[in-house]
PDB file of C-alpha atoms in Angstrom:
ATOM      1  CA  UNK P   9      57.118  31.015 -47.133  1.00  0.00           C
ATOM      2  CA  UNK P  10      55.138  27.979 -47.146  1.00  0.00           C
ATOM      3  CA  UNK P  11      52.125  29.233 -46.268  1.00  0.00           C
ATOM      4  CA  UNK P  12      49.472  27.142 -44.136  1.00  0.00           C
ATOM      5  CA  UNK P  13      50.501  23.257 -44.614  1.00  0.00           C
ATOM      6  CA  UNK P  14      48.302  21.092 -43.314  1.00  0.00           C
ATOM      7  CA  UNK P  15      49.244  17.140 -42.733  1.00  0.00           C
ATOM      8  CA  UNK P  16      47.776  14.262 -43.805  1.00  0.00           C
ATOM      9  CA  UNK P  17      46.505  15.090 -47.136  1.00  0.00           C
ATOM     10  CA  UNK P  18      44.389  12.127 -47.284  1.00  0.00           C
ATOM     11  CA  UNK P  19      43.215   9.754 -43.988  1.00  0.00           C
ATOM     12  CA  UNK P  20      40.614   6.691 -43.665  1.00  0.00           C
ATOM     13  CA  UNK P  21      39.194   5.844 -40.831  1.00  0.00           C
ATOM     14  CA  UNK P  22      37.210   3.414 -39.209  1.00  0.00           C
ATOM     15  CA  UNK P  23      33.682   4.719 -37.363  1.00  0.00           C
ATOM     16  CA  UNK P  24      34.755   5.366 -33.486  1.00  0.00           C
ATOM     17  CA  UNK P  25      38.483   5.546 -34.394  1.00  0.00           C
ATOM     18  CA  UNK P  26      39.922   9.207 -33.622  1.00  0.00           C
ATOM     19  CA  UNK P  27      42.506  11.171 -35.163  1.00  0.00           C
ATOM     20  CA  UNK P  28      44.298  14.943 -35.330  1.00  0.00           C
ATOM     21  CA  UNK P  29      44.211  16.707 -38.170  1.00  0.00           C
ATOM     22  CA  UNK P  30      47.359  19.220 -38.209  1.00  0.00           C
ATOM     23  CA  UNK P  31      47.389  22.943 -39.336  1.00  0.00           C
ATOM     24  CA  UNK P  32      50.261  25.162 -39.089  1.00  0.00           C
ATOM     25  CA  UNK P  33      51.183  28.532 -40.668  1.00  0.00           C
ATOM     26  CA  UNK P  34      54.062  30.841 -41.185  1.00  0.00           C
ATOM     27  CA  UNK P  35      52.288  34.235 -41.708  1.00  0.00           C
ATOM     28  CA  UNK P  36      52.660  35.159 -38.385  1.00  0.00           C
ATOM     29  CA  UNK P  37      48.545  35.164 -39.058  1.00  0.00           C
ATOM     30  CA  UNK P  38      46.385  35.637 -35.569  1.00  0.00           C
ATOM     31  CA  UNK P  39      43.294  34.220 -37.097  1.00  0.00           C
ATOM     32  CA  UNK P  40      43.154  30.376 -37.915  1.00  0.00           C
ATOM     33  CA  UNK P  41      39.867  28.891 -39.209  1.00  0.00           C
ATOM     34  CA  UNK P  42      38.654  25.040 -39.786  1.00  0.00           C
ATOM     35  CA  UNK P  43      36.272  24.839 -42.576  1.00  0.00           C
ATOM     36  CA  UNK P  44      35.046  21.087 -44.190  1.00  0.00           C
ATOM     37  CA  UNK P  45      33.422  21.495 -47.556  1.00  0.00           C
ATOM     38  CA  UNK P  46      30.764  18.667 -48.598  1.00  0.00           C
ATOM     39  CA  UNK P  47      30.435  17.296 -52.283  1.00  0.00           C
ATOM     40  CA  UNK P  48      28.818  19.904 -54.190  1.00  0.00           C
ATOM     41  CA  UNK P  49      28.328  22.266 -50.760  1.00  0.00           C
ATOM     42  CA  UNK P  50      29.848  25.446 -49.902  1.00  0.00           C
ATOM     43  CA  UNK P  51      32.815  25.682 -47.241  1.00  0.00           C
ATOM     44  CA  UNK P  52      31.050  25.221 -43.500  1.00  0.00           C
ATOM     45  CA  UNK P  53      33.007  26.811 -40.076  1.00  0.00           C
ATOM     46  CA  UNK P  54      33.823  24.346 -37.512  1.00  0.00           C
ATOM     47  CA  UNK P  55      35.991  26.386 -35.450  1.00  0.00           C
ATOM     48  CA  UNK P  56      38.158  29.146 -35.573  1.00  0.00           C
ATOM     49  CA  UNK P  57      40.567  31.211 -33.083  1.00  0.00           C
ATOM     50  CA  UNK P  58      41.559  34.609 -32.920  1.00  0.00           C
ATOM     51  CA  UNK P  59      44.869  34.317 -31.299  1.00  0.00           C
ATOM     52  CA  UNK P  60      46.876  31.789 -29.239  1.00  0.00           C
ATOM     53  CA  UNK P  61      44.443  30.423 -26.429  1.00  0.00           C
ATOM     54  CA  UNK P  62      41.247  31.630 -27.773  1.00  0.00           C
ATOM     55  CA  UNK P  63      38.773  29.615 -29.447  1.00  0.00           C
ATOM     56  CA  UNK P  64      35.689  29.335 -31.001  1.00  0.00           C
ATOM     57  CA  UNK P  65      32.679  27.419 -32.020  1.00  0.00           C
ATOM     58  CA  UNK P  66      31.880  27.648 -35.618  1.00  0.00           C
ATOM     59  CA  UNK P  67      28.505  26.695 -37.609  1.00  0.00           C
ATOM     60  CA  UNK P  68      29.520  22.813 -37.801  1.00  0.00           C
ATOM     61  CA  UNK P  69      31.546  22.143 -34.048  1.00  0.00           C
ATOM     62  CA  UNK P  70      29.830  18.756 -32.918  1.00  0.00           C
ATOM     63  CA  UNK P  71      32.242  16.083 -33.122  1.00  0.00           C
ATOM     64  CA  UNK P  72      35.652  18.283 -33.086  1.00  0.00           C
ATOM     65  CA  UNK P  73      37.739  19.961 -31.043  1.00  0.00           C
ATOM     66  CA  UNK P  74      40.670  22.588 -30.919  1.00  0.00           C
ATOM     67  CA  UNK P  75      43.102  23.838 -29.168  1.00  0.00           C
ATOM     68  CA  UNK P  76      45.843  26.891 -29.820  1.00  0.00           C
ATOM     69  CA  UNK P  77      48.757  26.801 -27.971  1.00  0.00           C
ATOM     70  CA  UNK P  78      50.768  28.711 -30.276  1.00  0.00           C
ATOM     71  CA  UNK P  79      50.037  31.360 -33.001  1.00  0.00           C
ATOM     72  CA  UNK P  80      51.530  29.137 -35.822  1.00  0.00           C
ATOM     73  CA  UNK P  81      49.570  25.774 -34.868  1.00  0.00           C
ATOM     74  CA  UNK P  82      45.714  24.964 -34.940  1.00  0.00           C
ATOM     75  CA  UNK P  83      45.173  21.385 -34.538  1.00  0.00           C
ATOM     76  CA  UNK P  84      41.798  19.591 -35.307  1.00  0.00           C
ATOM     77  CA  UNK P  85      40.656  16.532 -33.577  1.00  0.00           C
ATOM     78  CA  UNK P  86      37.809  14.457 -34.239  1.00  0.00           C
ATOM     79  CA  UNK P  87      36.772  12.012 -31.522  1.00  0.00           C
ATOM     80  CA  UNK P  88      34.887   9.290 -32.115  1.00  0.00           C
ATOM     81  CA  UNK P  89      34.607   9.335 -35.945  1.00  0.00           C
ATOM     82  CA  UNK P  90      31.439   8.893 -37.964  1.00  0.00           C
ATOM     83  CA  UNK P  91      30.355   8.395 -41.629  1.00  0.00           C
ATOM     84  CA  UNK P  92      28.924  11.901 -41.357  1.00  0.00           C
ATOM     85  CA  UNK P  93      32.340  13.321 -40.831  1.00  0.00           C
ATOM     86  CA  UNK P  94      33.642  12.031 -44.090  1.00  0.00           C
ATOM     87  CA  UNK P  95      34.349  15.289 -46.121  1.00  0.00           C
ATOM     88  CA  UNK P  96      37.612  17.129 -46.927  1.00  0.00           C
ATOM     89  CA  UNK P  97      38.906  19.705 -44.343  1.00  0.00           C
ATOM     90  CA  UNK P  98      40.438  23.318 -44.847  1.00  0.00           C
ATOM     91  CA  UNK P  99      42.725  25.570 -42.595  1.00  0.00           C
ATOM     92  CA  UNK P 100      42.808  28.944 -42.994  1.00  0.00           C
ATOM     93  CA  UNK P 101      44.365  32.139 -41.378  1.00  0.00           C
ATOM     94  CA  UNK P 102      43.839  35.317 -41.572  1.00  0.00           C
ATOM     95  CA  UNK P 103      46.425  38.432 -40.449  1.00  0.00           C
ATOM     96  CA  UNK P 104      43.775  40.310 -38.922  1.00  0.00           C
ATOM     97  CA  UNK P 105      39.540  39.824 -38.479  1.00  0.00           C
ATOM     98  CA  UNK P 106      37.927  39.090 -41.510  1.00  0.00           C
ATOM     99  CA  UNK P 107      36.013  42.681 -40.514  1.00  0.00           C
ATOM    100  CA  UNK P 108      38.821  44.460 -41.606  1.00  0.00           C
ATOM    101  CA  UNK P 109      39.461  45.731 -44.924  1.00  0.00           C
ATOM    102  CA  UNK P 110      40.969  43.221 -47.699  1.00  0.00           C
ATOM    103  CA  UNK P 111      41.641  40.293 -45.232  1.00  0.00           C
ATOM    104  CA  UNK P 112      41.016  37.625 -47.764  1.00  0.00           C
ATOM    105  CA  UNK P 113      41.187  33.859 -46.104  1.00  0.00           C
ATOM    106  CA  UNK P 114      44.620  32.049 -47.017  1.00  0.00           C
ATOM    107  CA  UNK P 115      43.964  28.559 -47.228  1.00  0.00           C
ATOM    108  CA  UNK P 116      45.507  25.192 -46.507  1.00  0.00           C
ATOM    109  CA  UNK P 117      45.516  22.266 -49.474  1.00  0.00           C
ATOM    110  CA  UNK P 118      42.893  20.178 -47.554  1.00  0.00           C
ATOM    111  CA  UNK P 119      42.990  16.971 -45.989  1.00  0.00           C
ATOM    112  CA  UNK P 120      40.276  14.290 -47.570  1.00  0.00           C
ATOM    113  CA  UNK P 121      39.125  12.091 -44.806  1.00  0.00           C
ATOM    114  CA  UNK P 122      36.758   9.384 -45.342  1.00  0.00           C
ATOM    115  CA  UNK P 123      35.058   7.615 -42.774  1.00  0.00           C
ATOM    116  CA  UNK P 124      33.985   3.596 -43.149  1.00  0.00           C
TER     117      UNK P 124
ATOM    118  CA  UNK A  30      20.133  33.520 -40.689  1.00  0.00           C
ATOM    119  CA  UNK A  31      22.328  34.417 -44.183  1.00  0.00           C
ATOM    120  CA  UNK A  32      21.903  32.272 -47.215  1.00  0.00           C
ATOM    121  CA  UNK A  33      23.948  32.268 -49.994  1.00  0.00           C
ATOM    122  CA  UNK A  34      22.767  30.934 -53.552  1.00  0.00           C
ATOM    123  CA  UNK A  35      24.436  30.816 -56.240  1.00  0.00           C
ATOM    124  CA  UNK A  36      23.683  30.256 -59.637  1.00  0.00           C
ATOM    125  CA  UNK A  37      24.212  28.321 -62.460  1.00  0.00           C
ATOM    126  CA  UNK A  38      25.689  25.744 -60.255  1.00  0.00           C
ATOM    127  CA  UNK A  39      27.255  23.939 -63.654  1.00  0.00           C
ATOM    128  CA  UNK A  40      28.118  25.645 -65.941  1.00  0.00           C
ATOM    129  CA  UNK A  41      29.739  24.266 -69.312  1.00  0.00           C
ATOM    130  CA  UNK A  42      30.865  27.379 -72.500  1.00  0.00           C
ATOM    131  CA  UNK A  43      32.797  27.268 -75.365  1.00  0.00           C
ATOM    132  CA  UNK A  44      35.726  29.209 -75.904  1.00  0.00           C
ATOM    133  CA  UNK A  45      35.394  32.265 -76.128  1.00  0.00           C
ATOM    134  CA  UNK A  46      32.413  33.034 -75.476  1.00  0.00           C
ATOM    135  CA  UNK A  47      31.310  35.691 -72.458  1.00  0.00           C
ATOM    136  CA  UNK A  48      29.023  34.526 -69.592  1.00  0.00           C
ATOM    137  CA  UNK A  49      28.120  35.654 -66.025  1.00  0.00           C
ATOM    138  CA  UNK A  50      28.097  33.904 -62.713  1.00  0.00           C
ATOM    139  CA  UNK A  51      25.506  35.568 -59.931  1.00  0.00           C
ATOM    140  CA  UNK A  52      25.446  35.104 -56.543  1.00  0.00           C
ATOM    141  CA  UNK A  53      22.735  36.314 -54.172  1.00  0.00           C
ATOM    142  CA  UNK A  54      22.753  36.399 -50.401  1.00  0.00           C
ATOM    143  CA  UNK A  55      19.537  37.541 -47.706  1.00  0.00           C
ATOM    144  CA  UNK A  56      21.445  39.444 -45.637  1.00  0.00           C
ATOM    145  CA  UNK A  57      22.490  43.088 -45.509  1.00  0.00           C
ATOM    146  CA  UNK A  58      26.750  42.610 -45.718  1.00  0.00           C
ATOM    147  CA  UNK A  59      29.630  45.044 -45.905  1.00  0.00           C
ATOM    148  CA  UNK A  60      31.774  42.905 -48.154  1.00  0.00           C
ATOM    149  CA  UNK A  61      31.864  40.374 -50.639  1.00  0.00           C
ATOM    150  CA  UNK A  62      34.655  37.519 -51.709  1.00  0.00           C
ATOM    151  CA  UNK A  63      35.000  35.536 -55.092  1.00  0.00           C
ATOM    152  CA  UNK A  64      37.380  32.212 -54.287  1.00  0.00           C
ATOM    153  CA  UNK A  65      38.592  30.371 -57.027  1.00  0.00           C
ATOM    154  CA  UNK A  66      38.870  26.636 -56.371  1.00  0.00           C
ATOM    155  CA  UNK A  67      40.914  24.121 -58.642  1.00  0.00           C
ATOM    156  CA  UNK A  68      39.745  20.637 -58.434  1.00  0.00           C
ATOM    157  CA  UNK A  69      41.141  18.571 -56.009  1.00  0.00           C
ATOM    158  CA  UNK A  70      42.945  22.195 -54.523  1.00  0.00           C
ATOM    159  CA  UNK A  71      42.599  24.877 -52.295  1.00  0.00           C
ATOM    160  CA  UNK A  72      40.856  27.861 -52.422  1.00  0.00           C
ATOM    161  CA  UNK A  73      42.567  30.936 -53.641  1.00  0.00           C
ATOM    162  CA  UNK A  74      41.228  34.003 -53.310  1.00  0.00           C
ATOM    163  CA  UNK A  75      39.912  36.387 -56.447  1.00  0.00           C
ATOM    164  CA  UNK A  76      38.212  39.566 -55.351  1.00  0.00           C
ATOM    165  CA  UNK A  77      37.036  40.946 -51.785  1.00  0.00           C
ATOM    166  CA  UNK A  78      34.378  43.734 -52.784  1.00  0.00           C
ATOM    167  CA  UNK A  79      33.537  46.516 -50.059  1.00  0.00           C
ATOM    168  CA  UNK A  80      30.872  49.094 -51.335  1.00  0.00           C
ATOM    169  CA  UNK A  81      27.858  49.388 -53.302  1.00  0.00           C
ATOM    170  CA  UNK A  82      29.208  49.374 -56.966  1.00  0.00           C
ATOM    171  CA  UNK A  83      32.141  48.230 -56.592  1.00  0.00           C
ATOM    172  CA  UNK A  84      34.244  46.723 -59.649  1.00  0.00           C
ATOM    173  CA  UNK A  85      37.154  44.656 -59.917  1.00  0.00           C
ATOM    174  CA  UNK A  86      38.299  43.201 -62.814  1.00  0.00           C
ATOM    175  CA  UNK A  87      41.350  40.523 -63.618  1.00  0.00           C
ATOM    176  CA  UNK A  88      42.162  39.268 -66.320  1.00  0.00           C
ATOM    177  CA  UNK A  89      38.810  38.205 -68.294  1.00  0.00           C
ATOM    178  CA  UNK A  90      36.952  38.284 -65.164  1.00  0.00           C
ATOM    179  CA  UNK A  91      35.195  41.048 -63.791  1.00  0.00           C
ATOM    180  CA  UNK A  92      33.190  41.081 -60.248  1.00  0.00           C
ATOM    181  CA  UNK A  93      30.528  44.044 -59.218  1.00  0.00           C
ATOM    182  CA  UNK A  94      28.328  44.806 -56.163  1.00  0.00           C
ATOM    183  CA  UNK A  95      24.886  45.926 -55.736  1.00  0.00           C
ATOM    184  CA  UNK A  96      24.383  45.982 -51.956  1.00  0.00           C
ATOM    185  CA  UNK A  97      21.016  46.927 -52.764  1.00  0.00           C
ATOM    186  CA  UNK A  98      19.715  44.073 -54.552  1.00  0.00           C
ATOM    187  CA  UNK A  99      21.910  41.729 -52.671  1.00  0.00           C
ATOM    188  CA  UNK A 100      23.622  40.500 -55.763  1.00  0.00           C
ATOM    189  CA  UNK A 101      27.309  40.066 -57.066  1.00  0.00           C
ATOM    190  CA  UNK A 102      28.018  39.533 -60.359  1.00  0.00           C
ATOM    191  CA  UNK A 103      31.043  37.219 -61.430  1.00  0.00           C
ATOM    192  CA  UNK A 104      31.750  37.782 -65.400  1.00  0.00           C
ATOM    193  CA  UNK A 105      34.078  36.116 -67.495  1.00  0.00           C
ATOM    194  CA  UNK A 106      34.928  37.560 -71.261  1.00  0.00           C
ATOM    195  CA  UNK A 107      35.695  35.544 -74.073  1.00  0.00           C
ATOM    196  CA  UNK A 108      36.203  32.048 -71.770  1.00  0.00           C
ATOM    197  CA  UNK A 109      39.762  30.132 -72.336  1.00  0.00           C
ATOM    198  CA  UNK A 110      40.370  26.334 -71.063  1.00  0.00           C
ATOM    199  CA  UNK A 111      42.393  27.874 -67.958  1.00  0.00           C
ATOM    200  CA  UNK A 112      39.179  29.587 -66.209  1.00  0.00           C
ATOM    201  CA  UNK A 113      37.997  25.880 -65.603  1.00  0.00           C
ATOM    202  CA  UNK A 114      37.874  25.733 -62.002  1.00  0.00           C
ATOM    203  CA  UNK A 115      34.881  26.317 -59.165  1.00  0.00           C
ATOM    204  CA  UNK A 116      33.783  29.261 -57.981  1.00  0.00           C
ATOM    205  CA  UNK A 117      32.814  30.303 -54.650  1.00  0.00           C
ATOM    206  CA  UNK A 118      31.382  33.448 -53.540  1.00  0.00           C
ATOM    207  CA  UNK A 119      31.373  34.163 -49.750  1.00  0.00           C
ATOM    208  CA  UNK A 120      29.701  37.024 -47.572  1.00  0.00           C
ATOM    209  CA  UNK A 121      30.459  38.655 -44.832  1.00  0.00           C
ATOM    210  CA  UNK A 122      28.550  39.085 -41.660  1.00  0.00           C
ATOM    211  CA  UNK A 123      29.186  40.095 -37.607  1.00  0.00           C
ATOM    212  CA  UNK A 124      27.496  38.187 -35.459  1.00  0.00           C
ATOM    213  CA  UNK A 125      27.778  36.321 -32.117  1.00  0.00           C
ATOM    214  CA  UNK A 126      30.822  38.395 -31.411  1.00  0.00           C
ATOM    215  CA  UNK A 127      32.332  37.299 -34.349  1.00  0.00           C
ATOM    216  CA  UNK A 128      32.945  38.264 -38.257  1.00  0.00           C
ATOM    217  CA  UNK A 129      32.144  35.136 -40.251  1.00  0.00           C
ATOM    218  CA  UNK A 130      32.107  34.156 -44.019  1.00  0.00           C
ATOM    219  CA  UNK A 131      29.130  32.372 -45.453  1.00  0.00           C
ATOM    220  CA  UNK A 132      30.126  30.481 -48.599  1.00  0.00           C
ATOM    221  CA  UNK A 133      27.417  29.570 -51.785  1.00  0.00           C
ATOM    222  CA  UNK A 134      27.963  26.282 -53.241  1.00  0.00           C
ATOM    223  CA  UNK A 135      29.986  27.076 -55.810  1.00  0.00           C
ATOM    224  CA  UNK A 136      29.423  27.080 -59.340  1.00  0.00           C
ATOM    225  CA  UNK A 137      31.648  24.783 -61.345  1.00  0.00           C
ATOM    226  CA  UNK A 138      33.170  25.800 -64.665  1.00  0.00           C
ATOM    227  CA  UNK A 139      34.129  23.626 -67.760  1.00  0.00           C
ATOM    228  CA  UNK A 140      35.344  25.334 -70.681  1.00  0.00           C
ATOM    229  CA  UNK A 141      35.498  23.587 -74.255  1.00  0.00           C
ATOM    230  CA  UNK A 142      37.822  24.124 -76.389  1.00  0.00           C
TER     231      UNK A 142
END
């Protein structure tokens, strides 16, 4: 199994360009998750679903959006980039809610986006 | 809101040698996560702790719970080059409708030969 892949593994961008960042996994896992994590900062939510056409805000949404059209893919798009957004991105998934017991967070190998 | 510090946020030990990582959240929470991160990698995940007292050890590290003081304890006996990675510890809490993790800031570990 590969896991969750996640594609590019490293972007720039230009401010107000836009791009999707793509997140797919072969677990069969209902929960997907988008975290970025800031130098020297702790992993922040963006968004996260709990099953194919369900979504939801995170901590961090402004500036992204989701969709989940199918259980295996949970695509990321930023619109309208800015400097702030410059950080490096993490999927996860999850077989069932992080509420239940031992459902540790499988993660993605990150995609580094910066932002000039 | 739930904050999560944790501290040292450096750390750099000899070989060898034993210390402990603590991390300390403001919230009441039913579980607790240690994530081991490699630099320039992913997370991968170390311990999930559930009750009050709880102890799991791998390897030379060792994580505990005290749901009472809020505290979880990450410690690593007699340190080798290979623990050198970050460290994240994450909570758990419902809210909104939702089960979320809050993650500290990691503590970053060198080990010297």
């Amino acid at each position: 199994n590969a896991g969750v892949t996640q594609t590019p593994k490293f972007r720039i961008l230009k401010i107000g360009q836009s791009m999707t960042l793509q997140c797919t996994q072969d677990m069969n896992h209902n929960y997907m998750y988008w975290y970025r994590q800031d130098p020297g900062m702790g992993l922040k939510l963006i968004y996260y679903s709990v099953g194919a056409g369900i979504t939801d805000k995170g901590e961090v949404p402004n500036g992204y959006n989701v969709s989940r059209s199918t259980t295996e893919d949970f695509p990321l798009r930023l619109e309208l980039a800015a400097p702030s957004q410059t950080s490096v991105y993490f999927c996860a998934s999850s077989y069932f809610s992080l509420s239940s017991y031992n459902s540790p967070l499988h993660f993605g190998n990150g995609t580094r986006l910066t932002v000039t | 809101e739930l904050k999560v510090e944790q501290n040292p946020l450096f750390l750099s030990m000899q070989e060898g040698k034993n210390y402990t990582i603590y991390c300390n959240y403001s919230t009441t929470s039913d579980r607790l996560y240690w994530y081991r991160q490699d630099p320039g990698k992913s997370l991968e995940s170390l311990f999930v702790l559930l009750s009050n007292g709880a102890v799991k050890q791998e390897g030379r590290l060792m994580a505990s719970l005290d749901t009472k003081a809020r505290l979880s304890t990450l410690h690593i006996t007699a340190a080798v080059h290979d623990l050198s990675a970050t460290y994240f510890c994450a909570v758990g809490l419902s809210g909104a409708g939702s089960y979320q993790l809050t993650f500290g800031k990691g503590t970053k570990l060198s080990v010297i030969p």
